[in-house]
Amino acid sequence: MEKGTSVSLALGSGGARGLAHIGVIQVLKEEGFTIGNIAGTSMGACVGGIYCAGKLDVFEDWITKINKRETFRLMDFTMSTQGMLKGQKVLDHLKTILGEIRIEDFDIPYTAVATDVRAKEEIWMRTGDLYTVIRASSSIPTLMMPSKLNERLLIDGGVLNPLPLEPLMPKTTDLVVAVNINANAENHTRHREILLSSGLDKLQEQSEEETTAYTSRMVNSVKGWLNMTKSPEGDAVQESTLNYLGMLNKTYDFMQDRMCEQSIEIHKPDIVINIPRTVGTTLEFYRAKEMVEEGKIAAKKAIANWKLKQLVQ
């Protein structure tokens, strides 16, 4: 690889898993790549935008230190039928940490992708307040309320484009790198499993207990959001409703998986960094440090494979 090889970077959607993008960017820089263009959807838009603003280190320092309680406090639940979360509290907090950020001030070309519900089309955002853009790009259906921007009603860009390679075309850099955080788990050993294999049994037990407690609290909040009350069928009706929401989310996941595969097949990026969906769920932001490590592991593996192919050719 020539020193300073430039890359265009497509950062995919996936909620808290998207924090793996931090690790990917760090490895790309360590390996001598120069990032010349970024397009992101949802958490990809968040991490990509913060990197372009030169604030990624500050963001990582904050996000990798928050625990379950702090994560929960940043979730502004609402009774709206349009979504479970307002999604504004965390962005307001980010603004206090990172300051005012506008996309047009970036030295690196940057595109955030959202979906316009009324126009039924994807929107590429390249100007404006970064926090407003992130909010629009990450409004996951059923989870977060849609975002209003001018006359548009916007939801998660992942609905139509979970891996935004199109905004990077035609290629203006040496390479195009796609970071797919909705990949399958074939032949993947999670970073957590690597730690546990080192004999940290107590860590596993503690982690499982904390995750169970956290999940229970989230479920209770969802029940409150749905305004569930006791009925003749009791818990069976509540469980049925929660299963219904779970099925919607599963369907959304499957759709994203397939669209990512198709996007990679059509645009054929030079390097594909695959991070399995199984490494974490949408709201597990308290596992940020682990997600960053997952990104590093996946990036090192993909870059090593790419280098090997270059030697063979």
Tab-separated table of N, CA, C and O in Angstrom, residues 9 11 18 21-22 25 38-40 42-54 56 106 108-111 130 134:
chain	number	residue	atom	x	y	z
A	9	LEU	N	-15.335	6.417	2.649
A	9	LEU	CA	-15.802	5.534	3.712
A	9	LEU	C	-17.320	5.564	3.838
A	9	LEU	O	-17.921	6.609	4.070
A	11	LEU	N	-20.312	4.324	6.085
A	11	LEU	CA	-20.554	3.852	7.447
A	11	LEU	C	-22.031	3.497	7.614
A	11	LEU	O	-22.904	4.365	7.547
A	18	GLY	N	-23.109	0.621	15.800
A	18	GLY	CA	-22.414	1.586	14.965
A	18	GLY	C	-21.236	2.248	15.653
A	18	GLY	O	-20.412	2.891	14.998
A	21	HIS	N	-17.744	1.799	14.350
A	21	HIS	CA	-17.137	2.677	13.346
A	21	HIS	C	-15.951	3.444	13.918
A	21	HIS	O	-15.008	3.774	13.189
A	22	ILE	N	-16.000	3.729	15.212
A	22	ILE	CA	-14.880	4.440	15.858
A	22	ILE	C	-13.608	3.612	15.724
A	22	ILE	O	-12.545	4.121	15.337
A	25	ILE	N	-12.287	3.515	12.051
A	25	ILE	CA	-11.582	4.736	11.667
A	25	ILE	C	-10.188	4.783	12.291
A	25	ILE	O	-9.203	5.153	11.633
A	38	ILE	N	-16.724	10.774	3.378
A	38	ILE	CA	-17.510	9.928	4.273
A	38	ILE	C	-18.991	10.072	3.973
A	38	ILE	O	-19.499	11.181	3.788
A	39	ALA	N	-19.677	8.938	3.931
A	39	ALA	CA	-21.140	8.918	3.858
A	39	ALA	C	-21.625	7.993	4.961
A	39	ALA	O	-21.080	6.900	5.150
A	40	GLY	N	-22.634	8.433	5.711
A	40	GLY	CA	-23.101	7.626	6.827
A	40	GLY	C	-24.606	7.629	6.971
A	40	GLY	O	-25.287	8.589	6.598
A	42	SER	N	-27.584	6.809	9.967
A	42	SER	CA	-27.888	6.584	11.376
A	42	SER	C	-26.635	6.761	12.235
A	42	SER	O	-26.021	7.805	12.211
A	43	MET	N	-26.219	5.731	12.984
A	43	MET	CA	-25.020	5.877	13.807
A	43	MET	C	-23.779	6.107	12.949
A	43	MET	O	-22.813	6.741	13.380
A	44	GLY	N	-23.807	5.629	11.718
A	44	GLY	CA	-22.720	5.909	10.790
A	44	GLY	C	-22.618	7.393	10.486
A	44	GLY	O	-21.525	7.949	10.360
A	45	ALA	N	-23.781	8.055	10.389
A	45	ALA	CA	-23.805	9.501	10.173
A	45	ALA	C	-23.281	10.229	11.395
A	45	ALA	O	-22.586	11.245	11.285
A	46	CYS	N	-23.597	9.706	12.570
A	46	CYS	CA	-23.149	10.314	13.825
A	46	CYS	C	-21.630	10.228	13.960
A	46	CYS	O	-20.952	11.248	14.120
A	47	VAL	N	-21.089	9.024	13.882
A	47	VAL	CA	-19.644	8.841	14.051
A	47	VAL	C	-18.873	9.537	12.935
A	47	VAL	O	-17.859	10.208	13.181
A	48	GLY	N	-19.357	9.405	11.704
A	48	GLY	CA	-18.686	10.029	10.569
A	48	GLY	C	-18.653	11.541	10.678
A	48	GLY	O	-17.625	12.177	10.412
A	49	GLY	N	-19.773	12.127	11.089
A	49	GLY	CA	-19.836	13.575	11.225
A	49	GLY	C	-18.946	14.093	12.335
A	49	GLY	O	-18.269	15.114	12.190
A	50	ILE	N	-18.939	13.384	13.448
A	50	ILE	CA	-18.100	13.799	14.575
A	50	ILE	C	-16.617	13.672	14.217
A	50	ILE	O	-15.798	14.507	14.605
A	51	TYR	N	-16.274	12.639	13.435
A	51	TYR	CA	-14.889	12.511	12.976
A	51	TYR	C	-14.512	13.686	12.074
A	51	TYR	O	-13.435	14.288	12.235
A	52	CYS	N	-15.377	14.020	11.137
A	52	CYS	CA	-15.098	15.128	10.221
A	52	CYS	C	-14.933	16.449	10.972
A	52	CYS	O	-14.213	17.339	10.521
A	53	ALA	N	-15.609	16.556	12.111
A	53	ALA	CA	-15.515	17.770	12.929
A	53	ALA	C	-14.261	17.781	13.795
A	53	ALA	O	-13.982	18.777	14.484
A	54	GLY	N	-13.499	16.685	13.781
A	54	GLY	CA	-12.279	16.605	14.577
A	54	GLY	C	-12.532	16.372	16.052
A	54	GLY	O	-11.680	16.673	16.898
A	56	LEU	N	-13.733	13.233	17.363
A	56	LEU	CA	-13.984	11.818	17.627
A	56	LEU	C	-13.353	11.353	18.931
A	56	LEU	O	-13.940	10.544	19.661
A	106	PHE	N	-16.768	21.448	7.417
A	106	PHE	CA	-15.862	20.296	7.359
A	106	PHE	C	-14.852	20.442	6.221
A	106	PHE	O	-15.182	20.940	5.143
A	108	ILE	N	-13.485	17.626	5.113
A	108	ILE	CA	-13.743	16.359	4.415
A	108	ILE	C	-15.185	16.343	3.916
A	108	ILE	O	-16.110	16.636	4.689
A	109	PRO	N	-15.418	16.012	2.648
A	109	PRO	CA	-16.790	15.887	2.152
A	109	PRO	C	-17.567	14.864	2.978
A	109	PRO	O	-17.061	13.773	3.267
A	110	TYR	N	-18.791	15.218	3.355
A	110	TYR	CA	-19.578	14.385	4.262
A	110	TYR	C	-21.041	14.378	3.820
A	110	TYR	O	-21.592	15.425	3.467
A	111	THR	N	-21.637	13.187	3.858
A	111	THR	CA	-23.052	13.036	3.504
A	111	THR	C	-23.753	12.183	4.543
A	111	THR	O	-23.278	11.093	4.878
A	130	LEU	N	-25.042	19.730	12.487
A	130	LEU	CA	-24.765	18.296	12.526
A	130	LEU	C	-25.761	17.548	13.404
A	130	LEU	O	-26.211	16.454	13.052
A	134	ILE	N	-27.992	14.394	12.322
A	134	ILE	CA	-27.886	13.091	12.977
A	134	ILE	C	-29.261	12.624	13.448
A	134	ILE	O	-29.637	11.459	13.269
